[in-house]
Short mmCIF file of C-alpha atoms in Angstrom, two decimals:
data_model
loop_
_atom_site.label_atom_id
_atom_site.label_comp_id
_atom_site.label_asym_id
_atom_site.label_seq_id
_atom_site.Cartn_x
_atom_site.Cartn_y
_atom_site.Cartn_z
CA UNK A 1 43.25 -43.03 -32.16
CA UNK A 2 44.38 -45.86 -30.07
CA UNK A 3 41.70 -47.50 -27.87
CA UNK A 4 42.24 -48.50 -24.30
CA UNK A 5 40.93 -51.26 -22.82
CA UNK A 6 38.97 -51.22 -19.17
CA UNK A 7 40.72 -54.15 -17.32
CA UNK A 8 37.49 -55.32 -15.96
CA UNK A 9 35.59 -55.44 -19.13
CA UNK A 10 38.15 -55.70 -22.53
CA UNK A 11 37.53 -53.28 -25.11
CA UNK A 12 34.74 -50.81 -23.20
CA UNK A 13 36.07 -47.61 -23.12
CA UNK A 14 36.09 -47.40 -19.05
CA UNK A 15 37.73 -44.01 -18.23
CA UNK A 16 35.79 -42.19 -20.06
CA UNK A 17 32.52 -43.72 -18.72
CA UNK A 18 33.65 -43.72 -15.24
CA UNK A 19 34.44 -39.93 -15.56
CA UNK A 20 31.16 -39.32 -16.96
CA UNK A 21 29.48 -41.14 -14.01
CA UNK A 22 30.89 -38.92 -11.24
CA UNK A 23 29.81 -35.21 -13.55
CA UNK A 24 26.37 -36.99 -13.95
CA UNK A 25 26.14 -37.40 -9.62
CA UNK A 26 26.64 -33.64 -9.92
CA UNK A 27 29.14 -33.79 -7.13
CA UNK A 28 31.78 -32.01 -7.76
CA UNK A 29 29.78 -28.91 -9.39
CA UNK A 30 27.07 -28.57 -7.22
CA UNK A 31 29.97 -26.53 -4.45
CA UNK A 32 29.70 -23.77 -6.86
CA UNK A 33 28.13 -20.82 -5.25
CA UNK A 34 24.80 -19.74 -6.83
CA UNK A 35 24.37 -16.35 -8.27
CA UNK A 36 24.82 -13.46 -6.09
CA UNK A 37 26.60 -15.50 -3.09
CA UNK A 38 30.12 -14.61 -2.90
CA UNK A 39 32.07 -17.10 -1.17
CA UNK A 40 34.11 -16.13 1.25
CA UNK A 41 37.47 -18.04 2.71
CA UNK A 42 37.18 -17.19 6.00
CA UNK A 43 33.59 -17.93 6.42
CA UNK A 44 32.52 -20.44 4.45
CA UNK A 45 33.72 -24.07 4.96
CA UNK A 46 32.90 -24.72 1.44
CA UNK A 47 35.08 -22.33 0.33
CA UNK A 48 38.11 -23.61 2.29
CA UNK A 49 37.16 -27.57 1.70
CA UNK A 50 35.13 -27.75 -1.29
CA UNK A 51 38.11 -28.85 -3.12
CA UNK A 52 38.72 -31.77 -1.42
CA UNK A 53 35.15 -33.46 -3.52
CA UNK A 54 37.37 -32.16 -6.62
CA UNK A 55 40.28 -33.66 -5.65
CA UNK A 56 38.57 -37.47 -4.98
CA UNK A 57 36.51 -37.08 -8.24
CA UNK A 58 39.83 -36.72 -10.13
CA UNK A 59 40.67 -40.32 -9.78
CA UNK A 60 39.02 -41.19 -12.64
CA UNK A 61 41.61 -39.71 -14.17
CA UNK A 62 43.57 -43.15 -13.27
CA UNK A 63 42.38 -44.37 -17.04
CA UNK A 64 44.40 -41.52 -19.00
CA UNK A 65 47.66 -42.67 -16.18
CA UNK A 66 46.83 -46.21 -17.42
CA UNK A 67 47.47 -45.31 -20.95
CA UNK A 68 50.39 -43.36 -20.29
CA UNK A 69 51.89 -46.05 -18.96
CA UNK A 70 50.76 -48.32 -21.85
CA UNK A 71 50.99 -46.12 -24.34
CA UNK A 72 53.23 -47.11 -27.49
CA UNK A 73 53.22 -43.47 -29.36
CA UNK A 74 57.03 -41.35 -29.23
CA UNK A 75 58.15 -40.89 -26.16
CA UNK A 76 58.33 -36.99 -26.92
CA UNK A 77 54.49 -37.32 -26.98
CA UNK A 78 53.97 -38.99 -23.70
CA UNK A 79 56.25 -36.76 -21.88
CA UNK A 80 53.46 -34.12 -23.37
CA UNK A 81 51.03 -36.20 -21.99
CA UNK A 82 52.12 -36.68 -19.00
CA UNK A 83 52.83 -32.58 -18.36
CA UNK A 84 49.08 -32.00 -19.75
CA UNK A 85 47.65 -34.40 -17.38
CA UNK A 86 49.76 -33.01 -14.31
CA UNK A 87 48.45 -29.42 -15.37
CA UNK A 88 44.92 -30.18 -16.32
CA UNK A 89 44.94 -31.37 -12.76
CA UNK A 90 46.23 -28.55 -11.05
CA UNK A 91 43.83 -26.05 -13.85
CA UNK A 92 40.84 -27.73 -12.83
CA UNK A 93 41.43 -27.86 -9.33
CA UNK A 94 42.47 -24.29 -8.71
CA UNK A 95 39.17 -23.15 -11.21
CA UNK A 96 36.65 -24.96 -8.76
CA UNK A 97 38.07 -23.63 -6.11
CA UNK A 98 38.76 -19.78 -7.82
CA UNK A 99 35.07 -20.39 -9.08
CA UNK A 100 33.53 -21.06 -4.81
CA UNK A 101 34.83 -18.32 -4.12
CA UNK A 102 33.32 -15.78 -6.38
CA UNK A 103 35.13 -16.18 -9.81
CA UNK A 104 31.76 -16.44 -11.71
CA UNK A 105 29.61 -18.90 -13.11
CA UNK A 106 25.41 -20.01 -12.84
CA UNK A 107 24.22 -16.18 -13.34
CA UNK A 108 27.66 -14.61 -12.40
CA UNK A 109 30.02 -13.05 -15.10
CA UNK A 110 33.31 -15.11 -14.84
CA UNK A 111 35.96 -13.71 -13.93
CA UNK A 112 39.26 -13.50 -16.93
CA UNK A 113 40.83 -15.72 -15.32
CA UNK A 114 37.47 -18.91 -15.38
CA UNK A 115 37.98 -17.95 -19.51
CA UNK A 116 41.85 -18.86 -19.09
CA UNK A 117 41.37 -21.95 -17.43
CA UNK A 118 38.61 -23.11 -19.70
CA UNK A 119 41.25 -22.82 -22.60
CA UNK A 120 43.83 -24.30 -20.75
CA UNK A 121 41.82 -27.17 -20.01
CA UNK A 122 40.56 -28.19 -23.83
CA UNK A 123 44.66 -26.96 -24.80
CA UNK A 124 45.39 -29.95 -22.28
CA UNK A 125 43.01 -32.33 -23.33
CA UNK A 126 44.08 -31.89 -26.78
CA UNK A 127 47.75 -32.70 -26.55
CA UNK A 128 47.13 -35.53 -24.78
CA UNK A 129 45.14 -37.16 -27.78
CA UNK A 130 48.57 -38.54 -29.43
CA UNK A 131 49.67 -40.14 -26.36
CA UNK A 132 46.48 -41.75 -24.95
CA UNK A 133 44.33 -42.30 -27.61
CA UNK A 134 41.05 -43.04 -26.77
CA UNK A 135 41.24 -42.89 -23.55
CA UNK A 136 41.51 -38.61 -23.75
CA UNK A 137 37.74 -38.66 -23.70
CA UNK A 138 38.21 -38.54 -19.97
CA UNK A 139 38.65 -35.25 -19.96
CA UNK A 140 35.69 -34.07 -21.58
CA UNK A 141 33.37 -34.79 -18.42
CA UNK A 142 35.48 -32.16 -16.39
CA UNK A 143 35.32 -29.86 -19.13
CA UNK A 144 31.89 -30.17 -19.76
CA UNK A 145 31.19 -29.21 -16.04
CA UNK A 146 33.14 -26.66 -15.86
CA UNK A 147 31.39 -24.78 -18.57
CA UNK A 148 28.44 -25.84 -16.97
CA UNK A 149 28.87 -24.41 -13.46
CA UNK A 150 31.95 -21.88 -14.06
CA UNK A 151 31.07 -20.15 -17.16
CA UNK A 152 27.80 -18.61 -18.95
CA UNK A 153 24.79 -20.15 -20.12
CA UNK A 154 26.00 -20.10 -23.58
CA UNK A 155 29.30 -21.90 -23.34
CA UNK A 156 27.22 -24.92 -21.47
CA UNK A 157 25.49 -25.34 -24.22
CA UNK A 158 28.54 -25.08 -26.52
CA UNK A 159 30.46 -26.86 -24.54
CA UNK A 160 27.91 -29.98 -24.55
CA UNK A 161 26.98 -30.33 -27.97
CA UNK A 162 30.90 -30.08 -29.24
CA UNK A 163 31.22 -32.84 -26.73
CA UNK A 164 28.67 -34.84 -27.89
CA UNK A 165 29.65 -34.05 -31.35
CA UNK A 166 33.09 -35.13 -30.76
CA UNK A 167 32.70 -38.50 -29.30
CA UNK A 168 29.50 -39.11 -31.62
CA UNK A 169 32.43 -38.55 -34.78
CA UNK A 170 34.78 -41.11 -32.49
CA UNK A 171 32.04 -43.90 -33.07
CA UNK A 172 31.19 -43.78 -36.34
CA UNK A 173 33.59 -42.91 -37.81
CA UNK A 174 37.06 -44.19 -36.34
CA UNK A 175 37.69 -47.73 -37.04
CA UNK A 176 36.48 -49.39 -33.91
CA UNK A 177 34.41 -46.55 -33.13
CA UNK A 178 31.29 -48.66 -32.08
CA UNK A 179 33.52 -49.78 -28.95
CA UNK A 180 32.68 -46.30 -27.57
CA UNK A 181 29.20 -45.76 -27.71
CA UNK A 182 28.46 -46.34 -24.09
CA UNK A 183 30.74 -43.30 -23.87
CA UNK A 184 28.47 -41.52 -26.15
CA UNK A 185 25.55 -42.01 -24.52
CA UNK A 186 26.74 -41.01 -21.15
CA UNK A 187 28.65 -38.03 -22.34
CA UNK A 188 24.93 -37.40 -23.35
CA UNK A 189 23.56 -38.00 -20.40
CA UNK A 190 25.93 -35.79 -18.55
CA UNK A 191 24.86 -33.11 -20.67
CA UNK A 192 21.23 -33.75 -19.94
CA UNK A 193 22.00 -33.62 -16.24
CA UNK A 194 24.61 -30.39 -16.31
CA UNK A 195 21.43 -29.13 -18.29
CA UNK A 196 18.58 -29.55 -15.38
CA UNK A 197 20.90 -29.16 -12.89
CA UNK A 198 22.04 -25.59 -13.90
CA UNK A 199 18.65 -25.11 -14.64
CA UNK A 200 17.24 -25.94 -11.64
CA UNK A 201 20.23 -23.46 -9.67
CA UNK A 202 19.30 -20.69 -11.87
CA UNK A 203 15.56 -21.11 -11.07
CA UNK A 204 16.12 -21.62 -7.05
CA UNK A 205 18.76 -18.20 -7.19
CA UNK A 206 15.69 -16.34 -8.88
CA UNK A 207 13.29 -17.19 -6.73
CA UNK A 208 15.50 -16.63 -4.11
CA UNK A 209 16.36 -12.93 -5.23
CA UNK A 210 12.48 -12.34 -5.81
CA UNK A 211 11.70 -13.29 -2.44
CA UNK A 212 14.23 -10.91 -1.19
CA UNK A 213 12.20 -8.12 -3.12
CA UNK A 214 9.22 -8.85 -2.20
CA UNK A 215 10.09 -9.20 1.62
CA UNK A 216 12.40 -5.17 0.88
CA UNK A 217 9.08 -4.34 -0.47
CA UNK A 218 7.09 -5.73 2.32
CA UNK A 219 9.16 -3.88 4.67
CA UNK A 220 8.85 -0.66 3.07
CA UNK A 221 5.35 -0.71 3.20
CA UNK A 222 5.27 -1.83 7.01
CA UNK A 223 7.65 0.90 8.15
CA UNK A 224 5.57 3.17 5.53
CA UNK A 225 2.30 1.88 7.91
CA UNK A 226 4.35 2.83 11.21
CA UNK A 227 5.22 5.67 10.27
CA UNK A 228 1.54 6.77 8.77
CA UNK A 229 0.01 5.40 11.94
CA UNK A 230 2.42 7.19 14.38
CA UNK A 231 2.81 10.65 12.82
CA UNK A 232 -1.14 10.68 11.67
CA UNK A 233 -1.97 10.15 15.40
CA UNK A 234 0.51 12.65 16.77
CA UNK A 235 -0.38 15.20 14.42
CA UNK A 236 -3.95 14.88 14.90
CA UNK A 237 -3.25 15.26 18.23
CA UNK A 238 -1.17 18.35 17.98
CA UNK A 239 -3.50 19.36 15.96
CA UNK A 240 -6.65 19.36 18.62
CA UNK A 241 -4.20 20.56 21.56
CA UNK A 242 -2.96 23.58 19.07
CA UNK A 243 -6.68 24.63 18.27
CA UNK A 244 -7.44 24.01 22.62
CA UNK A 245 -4.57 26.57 22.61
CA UNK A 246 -6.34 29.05 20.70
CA UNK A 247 -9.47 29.28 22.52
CA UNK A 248 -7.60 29.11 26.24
CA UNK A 249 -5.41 31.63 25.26
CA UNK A 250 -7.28 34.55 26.58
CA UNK A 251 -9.52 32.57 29.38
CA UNK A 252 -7.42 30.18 30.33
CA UNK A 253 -2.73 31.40 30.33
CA UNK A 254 -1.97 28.78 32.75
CA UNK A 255 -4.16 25.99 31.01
CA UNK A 256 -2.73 26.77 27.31
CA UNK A 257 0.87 26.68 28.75
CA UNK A 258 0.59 23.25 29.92
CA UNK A 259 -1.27 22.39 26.35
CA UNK A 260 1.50 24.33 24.44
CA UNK A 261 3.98 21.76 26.75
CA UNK A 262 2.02 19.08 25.95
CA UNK A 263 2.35 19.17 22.23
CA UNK A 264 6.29 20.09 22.45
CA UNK A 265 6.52 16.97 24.17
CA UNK A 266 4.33 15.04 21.61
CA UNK A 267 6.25 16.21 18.97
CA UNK A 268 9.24 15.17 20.84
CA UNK A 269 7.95 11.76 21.17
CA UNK A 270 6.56 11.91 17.18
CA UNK A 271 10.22 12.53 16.31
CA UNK A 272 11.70 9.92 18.30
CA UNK A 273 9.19 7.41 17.39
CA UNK A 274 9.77 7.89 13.54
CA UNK A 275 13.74 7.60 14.11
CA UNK A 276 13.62 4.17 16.04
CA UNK A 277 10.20 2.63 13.50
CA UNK A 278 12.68 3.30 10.59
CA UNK A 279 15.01 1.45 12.29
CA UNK A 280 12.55 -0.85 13.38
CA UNK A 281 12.97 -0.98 17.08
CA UNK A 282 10.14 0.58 18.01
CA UNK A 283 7.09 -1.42 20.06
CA UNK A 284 4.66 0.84 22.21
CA UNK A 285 3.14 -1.40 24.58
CA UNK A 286 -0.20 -1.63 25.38
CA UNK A 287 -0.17 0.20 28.65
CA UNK A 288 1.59 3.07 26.92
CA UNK A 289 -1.03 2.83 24.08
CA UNK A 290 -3.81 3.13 26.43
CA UNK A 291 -2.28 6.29 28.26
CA UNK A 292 -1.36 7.70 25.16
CA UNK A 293 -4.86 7.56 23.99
CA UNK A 294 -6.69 8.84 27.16
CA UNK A 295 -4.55 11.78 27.06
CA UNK A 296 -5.34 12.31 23.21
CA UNK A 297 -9.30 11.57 24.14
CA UNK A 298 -9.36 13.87 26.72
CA UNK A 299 -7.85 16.74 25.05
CA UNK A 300 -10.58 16.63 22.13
CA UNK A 301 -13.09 16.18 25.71
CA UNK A 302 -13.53 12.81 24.48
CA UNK A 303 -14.42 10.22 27.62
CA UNK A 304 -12.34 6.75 27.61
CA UNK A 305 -13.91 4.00 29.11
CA UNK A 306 -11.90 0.78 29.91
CA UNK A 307 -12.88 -2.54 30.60
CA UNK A 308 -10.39 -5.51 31.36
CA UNK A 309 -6.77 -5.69 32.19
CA UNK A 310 -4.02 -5.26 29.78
CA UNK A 311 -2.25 -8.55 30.93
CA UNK A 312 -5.62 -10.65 29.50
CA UNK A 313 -3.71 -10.22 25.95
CA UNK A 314 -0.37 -12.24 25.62
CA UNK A 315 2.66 -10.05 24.64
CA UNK A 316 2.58 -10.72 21.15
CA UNK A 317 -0.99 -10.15 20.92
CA UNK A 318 -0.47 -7.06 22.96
CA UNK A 319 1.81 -5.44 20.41
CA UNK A 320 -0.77 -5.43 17.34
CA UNK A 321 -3.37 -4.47 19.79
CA UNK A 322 -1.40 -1.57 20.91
CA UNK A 323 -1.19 -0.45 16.97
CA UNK A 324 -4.80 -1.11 16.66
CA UNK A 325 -5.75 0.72 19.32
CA UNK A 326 -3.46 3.74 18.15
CA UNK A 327 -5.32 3.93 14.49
CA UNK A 328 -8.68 3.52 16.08
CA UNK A 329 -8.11 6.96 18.06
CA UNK A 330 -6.97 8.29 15.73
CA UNK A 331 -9.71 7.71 13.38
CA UNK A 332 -12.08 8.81 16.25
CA UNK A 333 -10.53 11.95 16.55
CA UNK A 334 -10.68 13.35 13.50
CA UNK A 335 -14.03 11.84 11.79
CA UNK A 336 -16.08 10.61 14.64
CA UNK A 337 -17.28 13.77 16.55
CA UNK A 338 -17.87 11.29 19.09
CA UNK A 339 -18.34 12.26 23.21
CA UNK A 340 -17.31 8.51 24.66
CA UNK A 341 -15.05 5.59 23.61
CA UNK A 342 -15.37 2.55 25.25
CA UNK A 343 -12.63 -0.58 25.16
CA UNK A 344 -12.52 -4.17 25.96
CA UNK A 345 -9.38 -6.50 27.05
CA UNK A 346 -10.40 -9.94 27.33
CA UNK A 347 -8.54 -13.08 26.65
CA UNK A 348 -7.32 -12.79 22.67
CA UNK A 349 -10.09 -10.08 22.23
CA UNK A 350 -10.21 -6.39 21.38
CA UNK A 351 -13.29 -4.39 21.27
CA UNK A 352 -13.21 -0.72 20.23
CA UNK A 353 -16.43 1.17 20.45
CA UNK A 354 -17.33 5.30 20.25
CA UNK A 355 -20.60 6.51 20.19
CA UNK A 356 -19.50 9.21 17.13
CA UNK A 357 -21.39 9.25 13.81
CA UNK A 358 -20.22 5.63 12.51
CA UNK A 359 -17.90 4.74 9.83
CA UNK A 360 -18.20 5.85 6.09
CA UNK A 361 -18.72 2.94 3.11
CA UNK A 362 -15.28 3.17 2.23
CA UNK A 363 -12.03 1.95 3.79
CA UNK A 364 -9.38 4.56 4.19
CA UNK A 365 -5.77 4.22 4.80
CA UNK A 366 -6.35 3.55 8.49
CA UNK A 367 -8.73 0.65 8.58
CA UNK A 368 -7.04 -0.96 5.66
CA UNK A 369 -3.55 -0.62 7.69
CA UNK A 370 -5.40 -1.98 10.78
CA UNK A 371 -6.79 -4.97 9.08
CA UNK A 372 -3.17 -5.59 7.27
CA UNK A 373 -1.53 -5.65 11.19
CA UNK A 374 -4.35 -7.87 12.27
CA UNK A 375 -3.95 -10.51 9.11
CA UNK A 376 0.17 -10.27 9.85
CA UNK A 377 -0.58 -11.72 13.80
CA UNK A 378 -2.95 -14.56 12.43
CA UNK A 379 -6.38 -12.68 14.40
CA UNK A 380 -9.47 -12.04 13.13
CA UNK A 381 -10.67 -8.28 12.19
CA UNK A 382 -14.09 -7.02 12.01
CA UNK A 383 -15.48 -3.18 11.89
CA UNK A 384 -19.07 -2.11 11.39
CA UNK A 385 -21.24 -0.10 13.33
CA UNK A 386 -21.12 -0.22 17.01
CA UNK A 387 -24.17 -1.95 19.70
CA UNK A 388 -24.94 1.59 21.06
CA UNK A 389 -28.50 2.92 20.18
CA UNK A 390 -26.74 6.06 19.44
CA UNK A 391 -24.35 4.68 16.83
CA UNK A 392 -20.74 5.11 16.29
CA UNK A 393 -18.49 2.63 15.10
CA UNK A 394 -16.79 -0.91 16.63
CA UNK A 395 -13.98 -2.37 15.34
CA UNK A 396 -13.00 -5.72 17.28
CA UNK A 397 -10.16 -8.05 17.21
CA UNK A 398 -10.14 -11.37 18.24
CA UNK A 399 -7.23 -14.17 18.18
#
């Protein structure tokens, strides 16, 4: 193997070393997509540029040109060369670019045609070893990096320690071997840095897809929480108006009519509400809450009491306090047996008091989903029993 001399520095193996600084940067791999992102040509600027950072990297290919030029071996061979070069070129360009774009790679099964390219790329290399010598250790950078960011896990790691292996034999045991050992050690190096890199990409594309999860699971169990909280207080208040119903039926025609219109219109409004949470459009505002509630109160002959303004909570506060207030009915209706309900608006503050028999030692479904709503806006949440000498239960929430 013929050794080619760096013009700046006589008998250091430049090309080689050069190439191996630019993989070790990371530049050129780190356009490859991570795991899961298909790129896209008509959206994604990397995918229509990225090859450009290929294409400027590939002048330290200049060294093999060099000892084309110089080279003293049958002309047969450096016509061979030259082709090789020309095509490992065009190969490693088109891979890069085939690999942005969703051909495989860091987590993704490559595609037939990142296997082709990879073989293509070593045949090149190889036939160029007669021509240039030495200086064909050029090409093991790109290969290495290619393995590293277009193919699997396992070919990065076969990939860098046949590289090492192979330059490691060109030291010790080529005649005038020792003249590339800087080569060696950055061909290590690289491999170090492919290493971490990749690493580091695989770990960030993880974490990525596991915050995805948890925020799909997060989701579920908020619409879950709607939905709980919306159909649990219409259907206890179907519920009350059905068994009003009942007892007016007899006494009462005209009464139990409207009651019997009152619930088809709750359920209408129970249907509707599920469709658009689901689709998670759906914010009852305070106002609405409060009506909403009166109504339900006052068909269980409940008395509402209501002190303060709506507008004293901003409209973001407004929306959790409109859920809050929704779940606290609805626990008063069906476990309080209380006769009055009394709530406060005041500047970031909630207060929601009944004079019923007080609330149990456990949490159930509704106070945990009322303290969940009231951690997710950043207030404060407290329930306990309420200031009136008759008891009953408070639950207050302050910003």
């Amino acid at each position: 193997m013929t050794q080619h001399a760096n013009p700046e520095h006589p008998g250091s193996p430049g090309p080689t070393r050069d190439a191996a600084q630019f993989a070790a940067a990371g530049a050129a791999p780190a356009a490859w997509s991570a795991p899961g992102a298909r790129r896209t040509a008509g959206k994604d600027p990397w995918a229509r540029f990225g090859w450009l950072m290929t294409v400027i990297w590939l002048v330290f290919l200049v060294y093999p040109v060099i000892a084309l030029v110089r080279s003293e071996a049958p002309l047969v061979w450096v016509v061979v060369g030259w082709v090789a070069l020309v095509a490992f070129i065009v190969l490693y360009v088109t891979g890069f670019m085939h690999g942005m774009r969703g051909g495989g790679g860091l987590g993704r099964t490559p595609s037939t045609r990142q296997w082709v390219t990879f073989a293509a790329l070593i045949a090149c290399a190889l036939i160029s070893v007669p021509a240039e010598g030495g200086s064909a250790l050029s090409f093991l950078p790109f290969i290495m990096s290619f393995a590293s960011y277009g193919l699997t896990r396992v070919w990065h790691w076969i990939t860098t320690i046949a590289a090492v292996a192979i330059t490691a034999l060109c030291v010790f045991l080529l005649p005038g071997g020792l003249g590339y050992l800087s080569v060696l050690a950055i061909v290590g190096l690289l491999g170090i840095v492919n290493t971490v890199t990749t690493w580091l990409i695989l770990r960030s594309a993880e974490a990525e897809r596991l915050g995805l999860e948890l925020a799909t699971s997060e989701g579920r169990e908020a619409v879950a929480r709607d939905v709980h909280d919306l159909i649990g207080h219409s259907l206890t208040v179907v519920g009350l108006k059905a068994q009003l119903v009942r007892r007016l039926m007899d006494t009462d025609p005209e009464r139990a009519k409207a009651e019997l219109a009152d619930i088809e219109q709750l359920t209408a409004e129970a249907i509707a509400g599920v469709r658009s949470t689901v689709a998670g459009a759906r914010a009852t505002t305070l106002v609405e809450q409060l009506a909403s509630s009166r109504d339900a109160l006052r068909a269980a002959d409940i008395a509402l009491q209501v002190t303060g303004e709506p507008g004293a909570l901003s409209p973001v506060q407004a929306i959790t306090a409109s859920w809050i207030l929704r779940e606290a009915t609805t626990n008063t209706l069906r476990h309080s047996r209380a006769r009055t309900v009394r709530v406060q608006l005041a500047p970031g503050r909630l207060v929601f008091e009944d004079d019923g028999v007080g609330a149990g030692a456990a949490e159930g479904n509704g106070i945990r989903g009322m303290r969940e709503r009231a951690a997710a806006a950043g207030a404060g949440f407290v329930v306990g029993a309420s200031d009136d000498p008759a008891g009953g239960t408070r639950v207050e929430v302050t910003w």
